[in-house]
Short mmCIF file of C-alpha atoms in Angstrom, two decimals:
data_model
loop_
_atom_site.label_atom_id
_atom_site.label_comp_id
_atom_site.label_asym_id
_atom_site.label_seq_id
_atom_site.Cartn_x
_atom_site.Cartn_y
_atom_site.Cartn_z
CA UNK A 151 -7.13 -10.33 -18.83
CA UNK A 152 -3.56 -9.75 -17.46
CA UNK A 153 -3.05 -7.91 -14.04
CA UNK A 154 -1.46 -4.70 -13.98
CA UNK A 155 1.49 -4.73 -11.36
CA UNK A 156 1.04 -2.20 -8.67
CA UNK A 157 4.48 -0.54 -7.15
CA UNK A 158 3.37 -0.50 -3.54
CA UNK A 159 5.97 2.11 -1.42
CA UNK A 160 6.64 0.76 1.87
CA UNK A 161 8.09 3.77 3.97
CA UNK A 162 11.87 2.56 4.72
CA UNK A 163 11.18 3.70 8.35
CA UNK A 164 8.47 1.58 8.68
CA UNK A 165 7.04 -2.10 9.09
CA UNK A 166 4.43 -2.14 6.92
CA UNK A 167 2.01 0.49 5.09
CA UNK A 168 -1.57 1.25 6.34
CA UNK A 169 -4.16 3.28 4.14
CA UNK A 170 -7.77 4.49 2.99
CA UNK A 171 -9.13 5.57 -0.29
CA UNK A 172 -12.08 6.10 -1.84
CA UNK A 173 -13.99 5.60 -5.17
CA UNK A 174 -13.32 5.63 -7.70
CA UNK A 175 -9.58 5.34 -7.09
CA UNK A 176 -6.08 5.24 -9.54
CA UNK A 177 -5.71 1.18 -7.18
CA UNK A 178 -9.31 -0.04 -8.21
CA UNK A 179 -8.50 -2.24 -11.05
CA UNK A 180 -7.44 -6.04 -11.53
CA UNK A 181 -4.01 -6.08 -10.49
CA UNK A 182 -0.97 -7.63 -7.81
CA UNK A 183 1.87 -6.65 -6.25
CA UNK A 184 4.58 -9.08 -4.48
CA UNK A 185 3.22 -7.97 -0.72
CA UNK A 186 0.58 -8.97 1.08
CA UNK A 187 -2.72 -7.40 1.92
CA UNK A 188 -5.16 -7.27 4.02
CA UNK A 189 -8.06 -5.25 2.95
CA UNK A 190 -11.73 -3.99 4.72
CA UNK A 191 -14.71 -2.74 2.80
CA UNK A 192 -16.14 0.64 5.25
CA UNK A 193 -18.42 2.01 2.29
CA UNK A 194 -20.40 0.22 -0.71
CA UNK A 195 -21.68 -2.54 -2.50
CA UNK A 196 -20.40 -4.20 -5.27
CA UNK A 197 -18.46 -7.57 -7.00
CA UNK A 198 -14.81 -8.41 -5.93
CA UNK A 199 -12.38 -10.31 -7.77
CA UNK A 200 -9.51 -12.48 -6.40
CA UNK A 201 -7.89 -15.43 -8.47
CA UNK A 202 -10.91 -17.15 -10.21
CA UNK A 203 -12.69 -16.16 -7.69
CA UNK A 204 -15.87 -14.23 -8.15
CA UNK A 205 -18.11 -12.53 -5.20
CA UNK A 206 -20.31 -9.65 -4.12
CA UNK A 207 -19.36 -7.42 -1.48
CA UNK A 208 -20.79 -4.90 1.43
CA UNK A 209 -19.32 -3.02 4.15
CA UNK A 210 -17.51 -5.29 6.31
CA UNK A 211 -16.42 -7.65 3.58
CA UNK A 212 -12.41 -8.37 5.02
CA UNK A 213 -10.16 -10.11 2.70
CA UNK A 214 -6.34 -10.99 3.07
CA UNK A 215 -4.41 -11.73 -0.25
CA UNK A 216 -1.66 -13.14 -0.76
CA UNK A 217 1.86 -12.45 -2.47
CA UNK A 218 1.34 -11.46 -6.48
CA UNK A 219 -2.52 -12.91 -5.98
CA UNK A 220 -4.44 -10.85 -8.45
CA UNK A 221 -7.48 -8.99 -7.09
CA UNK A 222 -9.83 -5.76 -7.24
CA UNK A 223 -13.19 -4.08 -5.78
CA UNK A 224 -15.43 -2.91 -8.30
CA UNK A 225 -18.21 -0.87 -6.34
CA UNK A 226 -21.65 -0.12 -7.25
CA UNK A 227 -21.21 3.48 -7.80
CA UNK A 228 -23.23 5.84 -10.58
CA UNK A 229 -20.78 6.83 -13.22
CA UNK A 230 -19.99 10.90 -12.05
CA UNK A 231 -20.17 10.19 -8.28
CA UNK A 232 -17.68 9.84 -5.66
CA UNK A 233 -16.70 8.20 -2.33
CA UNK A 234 -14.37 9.45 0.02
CA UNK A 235 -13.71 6.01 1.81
CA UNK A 236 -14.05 2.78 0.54
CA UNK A 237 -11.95 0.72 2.58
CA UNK A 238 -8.81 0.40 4.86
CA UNK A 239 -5.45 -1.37 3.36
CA UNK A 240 -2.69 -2.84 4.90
CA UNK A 241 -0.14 -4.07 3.18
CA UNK A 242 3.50 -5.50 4.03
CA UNK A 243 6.07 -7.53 1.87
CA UNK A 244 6.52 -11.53 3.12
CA UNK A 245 10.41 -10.79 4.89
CA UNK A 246 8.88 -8.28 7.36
CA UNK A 247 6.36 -11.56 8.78
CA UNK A 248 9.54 -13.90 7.84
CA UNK A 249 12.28 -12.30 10.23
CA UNK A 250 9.06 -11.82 12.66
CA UNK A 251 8.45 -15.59 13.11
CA UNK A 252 12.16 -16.49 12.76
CA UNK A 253 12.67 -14.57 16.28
CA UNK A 254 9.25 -15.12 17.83
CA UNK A 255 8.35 -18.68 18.09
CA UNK A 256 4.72 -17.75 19.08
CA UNK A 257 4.30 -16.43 15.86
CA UNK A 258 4.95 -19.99 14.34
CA UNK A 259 0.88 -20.27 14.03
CA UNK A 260 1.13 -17.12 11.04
CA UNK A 261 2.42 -19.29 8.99
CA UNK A 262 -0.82 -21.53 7.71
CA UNK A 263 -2.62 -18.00 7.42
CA UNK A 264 0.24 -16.93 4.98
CA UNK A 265 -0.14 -19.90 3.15
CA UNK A 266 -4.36 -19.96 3.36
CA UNK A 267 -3.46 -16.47 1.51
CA UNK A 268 -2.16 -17.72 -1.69
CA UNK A 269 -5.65 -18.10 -2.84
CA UNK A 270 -7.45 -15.25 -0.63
CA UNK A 271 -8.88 -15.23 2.73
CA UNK A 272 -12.17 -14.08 3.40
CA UNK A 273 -13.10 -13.79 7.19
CA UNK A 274 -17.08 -13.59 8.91
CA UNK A 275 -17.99 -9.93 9.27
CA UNK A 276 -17.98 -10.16 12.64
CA UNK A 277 -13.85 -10.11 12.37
CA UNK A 278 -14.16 -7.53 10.09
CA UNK A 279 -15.95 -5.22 12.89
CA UNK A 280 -13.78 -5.77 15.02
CA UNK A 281 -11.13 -5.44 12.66
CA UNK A 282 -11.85 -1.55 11.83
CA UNK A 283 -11.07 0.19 14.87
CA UNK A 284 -7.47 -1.57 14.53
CA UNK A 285 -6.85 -0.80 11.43
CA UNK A 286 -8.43 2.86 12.14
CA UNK A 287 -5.73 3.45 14.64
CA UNK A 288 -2.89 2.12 12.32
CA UNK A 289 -3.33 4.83 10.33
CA UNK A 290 -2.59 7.69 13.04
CA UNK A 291 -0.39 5.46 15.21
CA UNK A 292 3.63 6.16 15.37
CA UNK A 293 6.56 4.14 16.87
CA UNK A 294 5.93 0.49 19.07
CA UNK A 295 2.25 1.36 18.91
CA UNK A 296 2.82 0.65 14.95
CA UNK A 297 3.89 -3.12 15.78
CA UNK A 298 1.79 -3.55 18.83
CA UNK A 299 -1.70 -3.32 16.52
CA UNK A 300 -0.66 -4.99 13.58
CA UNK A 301 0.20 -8.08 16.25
CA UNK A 302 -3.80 -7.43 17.39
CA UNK A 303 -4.58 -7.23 13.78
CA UNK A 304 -2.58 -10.92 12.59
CA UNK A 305 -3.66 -12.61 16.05
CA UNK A 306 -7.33 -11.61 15.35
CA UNK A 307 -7.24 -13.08 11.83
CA UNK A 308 -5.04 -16.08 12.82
CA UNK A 309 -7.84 -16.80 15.94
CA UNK A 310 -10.77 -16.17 13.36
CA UNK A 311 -13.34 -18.95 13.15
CA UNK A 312 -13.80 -20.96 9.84
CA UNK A 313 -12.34 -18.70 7.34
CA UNK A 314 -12.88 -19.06 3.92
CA UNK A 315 -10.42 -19.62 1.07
CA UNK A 316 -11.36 -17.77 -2.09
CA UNK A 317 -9.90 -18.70 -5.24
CA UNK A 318 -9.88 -22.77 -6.34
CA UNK A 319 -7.34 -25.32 -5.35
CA UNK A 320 -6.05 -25.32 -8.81
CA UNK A 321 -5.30 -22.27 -8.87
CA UNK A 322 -2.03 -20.37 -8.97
CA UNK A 323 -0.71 -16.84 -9.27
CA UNK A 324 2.02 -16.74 -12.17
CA UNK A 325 3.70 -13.36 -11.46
CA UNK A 326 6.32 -14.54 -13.81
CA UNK A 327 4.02 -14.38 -16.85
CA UNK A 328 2.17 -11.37 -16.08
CA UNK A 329 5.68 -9.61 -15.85
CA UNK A 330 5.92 -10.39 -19.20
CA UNK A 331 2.90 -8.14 -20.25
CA UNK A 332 3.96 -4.30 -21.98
CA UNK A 333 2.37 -2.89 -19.29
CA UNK A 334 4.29 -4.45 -16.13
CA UNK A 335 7.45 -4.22 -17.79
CA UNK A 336 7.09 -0.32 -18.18
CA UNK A 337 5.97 0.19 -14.35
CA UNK A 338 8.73 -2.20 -13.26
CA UNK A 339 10.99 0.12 -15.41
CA UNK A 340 9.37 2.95 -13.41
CA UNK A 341 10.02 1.96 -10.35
CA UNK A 342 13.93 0.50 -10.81
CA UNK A 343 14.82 3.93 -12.13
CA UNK A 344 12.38 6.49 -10.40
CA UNK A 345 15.28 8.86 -9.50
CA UNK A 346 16.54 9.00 -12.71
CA UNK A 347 14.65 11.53 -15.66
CA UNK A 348 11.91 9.51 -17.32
CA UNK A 349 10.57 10.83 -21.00
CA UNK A 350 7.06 9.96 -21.58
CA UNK A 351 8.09 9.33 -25.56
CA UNK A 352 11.12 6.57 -23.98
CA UNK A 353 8.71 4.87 -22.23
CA UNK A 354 6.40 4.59 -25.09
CA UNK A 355 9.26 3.09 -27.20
CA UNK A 356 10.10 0.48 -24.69
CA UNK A 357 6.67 -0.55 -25.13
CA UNK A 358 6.68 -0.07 -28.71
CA UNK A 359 3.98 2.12 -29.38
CA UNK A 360 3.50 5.66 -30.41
CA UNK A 361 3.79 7.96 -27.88
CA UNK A 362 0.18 8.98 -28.61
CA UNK A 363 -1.44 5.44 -28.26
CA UNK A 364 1.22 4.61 -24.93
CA UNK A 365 -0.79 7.38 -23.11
CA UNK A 366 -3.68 6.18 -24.01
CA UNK A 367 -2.68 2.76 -22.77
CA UNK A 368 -0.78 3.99 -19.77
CA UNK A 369 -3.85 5.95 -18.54
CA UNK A 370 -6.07 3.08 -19.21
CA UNK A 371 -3.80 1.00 -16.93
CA UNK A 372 -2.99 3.20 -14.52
CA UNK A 373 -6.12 5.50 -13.92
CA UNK A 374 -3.49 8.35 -14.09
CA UNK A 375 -1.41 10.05 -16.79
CA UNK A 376 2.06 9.19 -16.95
CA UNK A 377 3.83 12.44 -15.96
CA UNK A 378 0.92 12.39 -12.47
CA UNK A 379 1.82 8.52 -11.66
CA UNK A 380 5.31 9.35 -12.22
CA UNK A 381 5.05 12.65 -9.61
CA UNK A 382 3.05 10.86 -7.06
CA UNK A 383 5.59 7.79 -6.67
CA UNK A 384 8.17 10.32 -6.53
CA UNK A 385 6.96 12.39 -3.98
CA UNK A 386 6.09 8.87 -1.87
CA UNK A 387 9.69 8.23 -1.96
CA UNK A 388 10.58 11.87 -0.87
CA UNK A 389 8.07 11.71 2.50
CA UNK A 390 10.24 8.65 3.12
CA UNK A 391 13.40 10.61 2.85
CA UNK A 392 11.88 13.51 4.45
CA UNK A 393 11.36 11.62 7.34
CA UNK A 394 14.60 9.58 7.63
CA UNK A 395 15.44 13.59 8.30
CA UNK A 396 19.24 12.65 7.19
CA UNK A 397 19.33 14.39 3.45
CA UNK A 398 17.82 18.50 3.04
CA UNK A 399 15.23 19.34 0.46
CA UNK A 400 17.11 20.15 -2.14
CA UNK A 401 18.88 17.17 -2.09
CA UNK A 402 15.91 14.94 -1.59
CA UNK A 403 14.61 16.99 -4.53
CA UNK A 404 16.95 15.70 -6.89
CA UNK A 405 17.40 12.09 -5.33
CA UNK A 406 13.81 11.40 -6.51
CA UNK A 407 14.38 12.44 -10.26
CA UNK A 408 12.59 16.34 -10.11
CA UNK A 409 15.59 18.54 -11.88
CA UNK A 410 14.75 21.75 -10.14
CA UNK A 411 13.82 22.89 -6.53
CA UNK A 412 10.59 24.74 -7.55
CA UNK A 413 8.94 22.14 -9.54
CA UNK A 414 9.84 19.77 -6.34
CA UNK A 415 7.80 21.80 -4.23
CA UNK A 416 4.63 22.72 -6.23
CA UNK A 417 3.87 19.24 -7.04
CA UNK A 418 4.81 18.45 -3.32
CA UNK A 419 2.24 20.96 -2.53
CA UNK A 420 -0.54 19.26 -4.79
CA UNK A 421 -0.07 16.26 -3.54
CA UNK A 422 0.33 16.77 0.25
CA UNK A 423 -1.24 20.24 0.69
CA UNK A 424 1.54 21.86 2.29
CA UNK A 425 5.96 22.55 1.61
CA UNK A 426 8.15 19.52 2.24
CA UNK A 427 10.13 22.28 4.63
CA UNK A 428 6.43 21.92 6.67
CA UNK A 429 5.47 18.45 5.79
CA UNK A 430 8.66 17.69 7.71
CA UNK A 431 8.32 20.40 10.58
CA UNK A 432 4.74 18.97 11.20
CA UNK A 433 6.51 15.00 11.20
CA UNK A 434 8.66 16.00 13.67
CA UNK A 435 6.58 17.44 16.25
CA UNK A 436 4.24 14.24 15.81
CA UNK A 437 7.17 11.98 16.20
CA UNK A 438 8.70 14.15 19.45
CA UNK A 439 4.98 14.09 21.14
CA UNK A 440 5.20 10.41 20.85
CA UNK A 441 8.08 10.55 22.06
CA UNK A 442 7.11 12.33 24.89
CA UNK A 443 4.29 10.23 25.92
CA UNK A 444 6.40 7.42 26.07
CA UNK A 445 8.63 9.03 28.51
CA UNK A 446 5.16 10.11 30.66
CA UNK A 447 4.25 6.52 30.22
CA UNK A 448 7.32 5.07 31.70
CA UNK A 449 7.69 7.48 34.27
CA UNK A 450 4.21 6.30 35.58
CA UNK A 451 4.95 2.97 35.22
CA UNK A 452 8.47 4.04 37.44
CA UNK A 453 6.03 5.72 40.54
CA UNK A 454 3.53 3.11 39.81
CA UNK A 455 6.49 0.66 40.47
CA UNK A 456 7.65 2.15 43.38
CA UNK A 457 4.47 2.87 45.20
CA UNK A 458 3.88 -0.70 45.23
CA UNK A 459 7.53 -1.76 45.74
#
């Protein structure tokens, strides 16, 4: 079975993108995407997929796969019921690790885990526990802090004993031929022209089929309908621009493809329960009380300095 691509939305302000979702989930199918990942299992049982590779899973299971390595968690779930969390995700694209190394030498060492990736890492549960309340605080944390844990995060995996590669020697992703499935070469589309307008019926001719059996394919694919995949990547892009805090609202309205202000801001709403104009507001003041407590935190260091002089 071919992967589906997954267009993974790194904020431009940022490093890297940290997560949680639950189950069943839009992500949970077999799929890749060029960056890496590093994902932990907080909630459920079930089988996991990476490569060839075939395993079961529990709370604690912590994987790291590599570049266009297809994977997926399939939990053990009854059909009707849901989870809020099923795991923690990080994921960042390879030039982010690439500059890293190229201007810290002590970084050199990342490089065999990176490559150990290419077929799927699996580490002892004991890294994975001590792996969560990192990975916890990623999500919340702003600015240097950012950097600071995924460095605890890489340097606990890299210093993990006797981890275990997952899919076979032989084995090797082909990201070239899976691009050249209907389905990858409509989300690629997607994502190239995201700001532009995007007809449901154009899509479904690219991939030559009627526009009633494309939704039915899309949605299969996806775990979405086209017009809601569409609206969330679009709003993802406009928190991004939202925060850059250089373009207003209207015009981050119609940057992202939405053709009218009002639209813009109700699907903003379902998405993010609240107005971009807020969304922002409420960015802001977390960003400035960051800031704030790094100028408390050097100002200690200053007296702590000086008291000891």
């Amino acid at each position: 079975m071919q992967p589906d691509l997954e267009l993974v939305a790194v904020p431009r302000d940022e490093s890297y993108k940290v997560w949680s979702h639950g189950y069943p989930y839009r992500t949970v199918r077999w799929h890749f995407h060029p960056e890496f990942e590093i994902q932990l299992i907080t909630a459920t049982t079930g089988k996991y997929f990476v490569g060839d590779y075939i395993g079961d899973f529990t709370p604690g299971n912590l994987v790291m796969v590599g570049s266009n390595l297809p994977h997926n968690w399939v939990s053990n779930v009854p059909t009707g019921e849901r989870v809020d969390e099923r795991c923690l995700v990080v994921q960042f694209d390879t030039e982010f690790l690439t500059r890293a190394i190229d201007v810290f030498p002590e970084l050199k060492r990342v490089e065999t885990l990176l490559d150990a990736s290419s077929w799927g890492v699996l580490f002892s549960t004991k890294t994975g526990a001590a792996a969560e309340p990192i990975m916890r605080e990623m999500l919340v944390a702003q600015g240097i802090r950012r950097i600071t844990l995924f460095l605890s995060l890489i340097d606990l995996l890299v210093r993990s004993a006797a981890p275990i590669k997952l899919a076979s020697a032989a084995y090797r992703a082909d990201p070239a031929h899976y691009a050249e499935s209907r389905i990858n070469h409509v989300l690629s589309y997607i994502g190239r022209n995201l700001s532009k307008e995007l007809r449901e019926s154009e899509l479904a001719e690219l991939a030559g089929q009627s526009a009633s059996a494309f939704s039915r394919y899309f949605r299969r694919h996806t775990g979405v309908p086209f017009v809601q995949y569409v609206n969330r990547l679009r709003i993802n892009l406009a928190c991004q621009l939202l925060m850059a805090g250089e373009l207003s609202i209207t015009d981050i309205c119609y940057q992202v493809g939405f053709n009218n202000l009002s639209n813009f801001n109700r699907q903003f709403l379902a998405l993010k329960g609240t107005s971009p104009s807020r969304w922002r507001a409420d960015q802001q003041l977390n960003m400035t009380s960051a800031s704030v407590s790094s100028d408390d935190d050097a100002a200690d260091a200053t007296h702590a300095q000086e008291a000891f002089g």
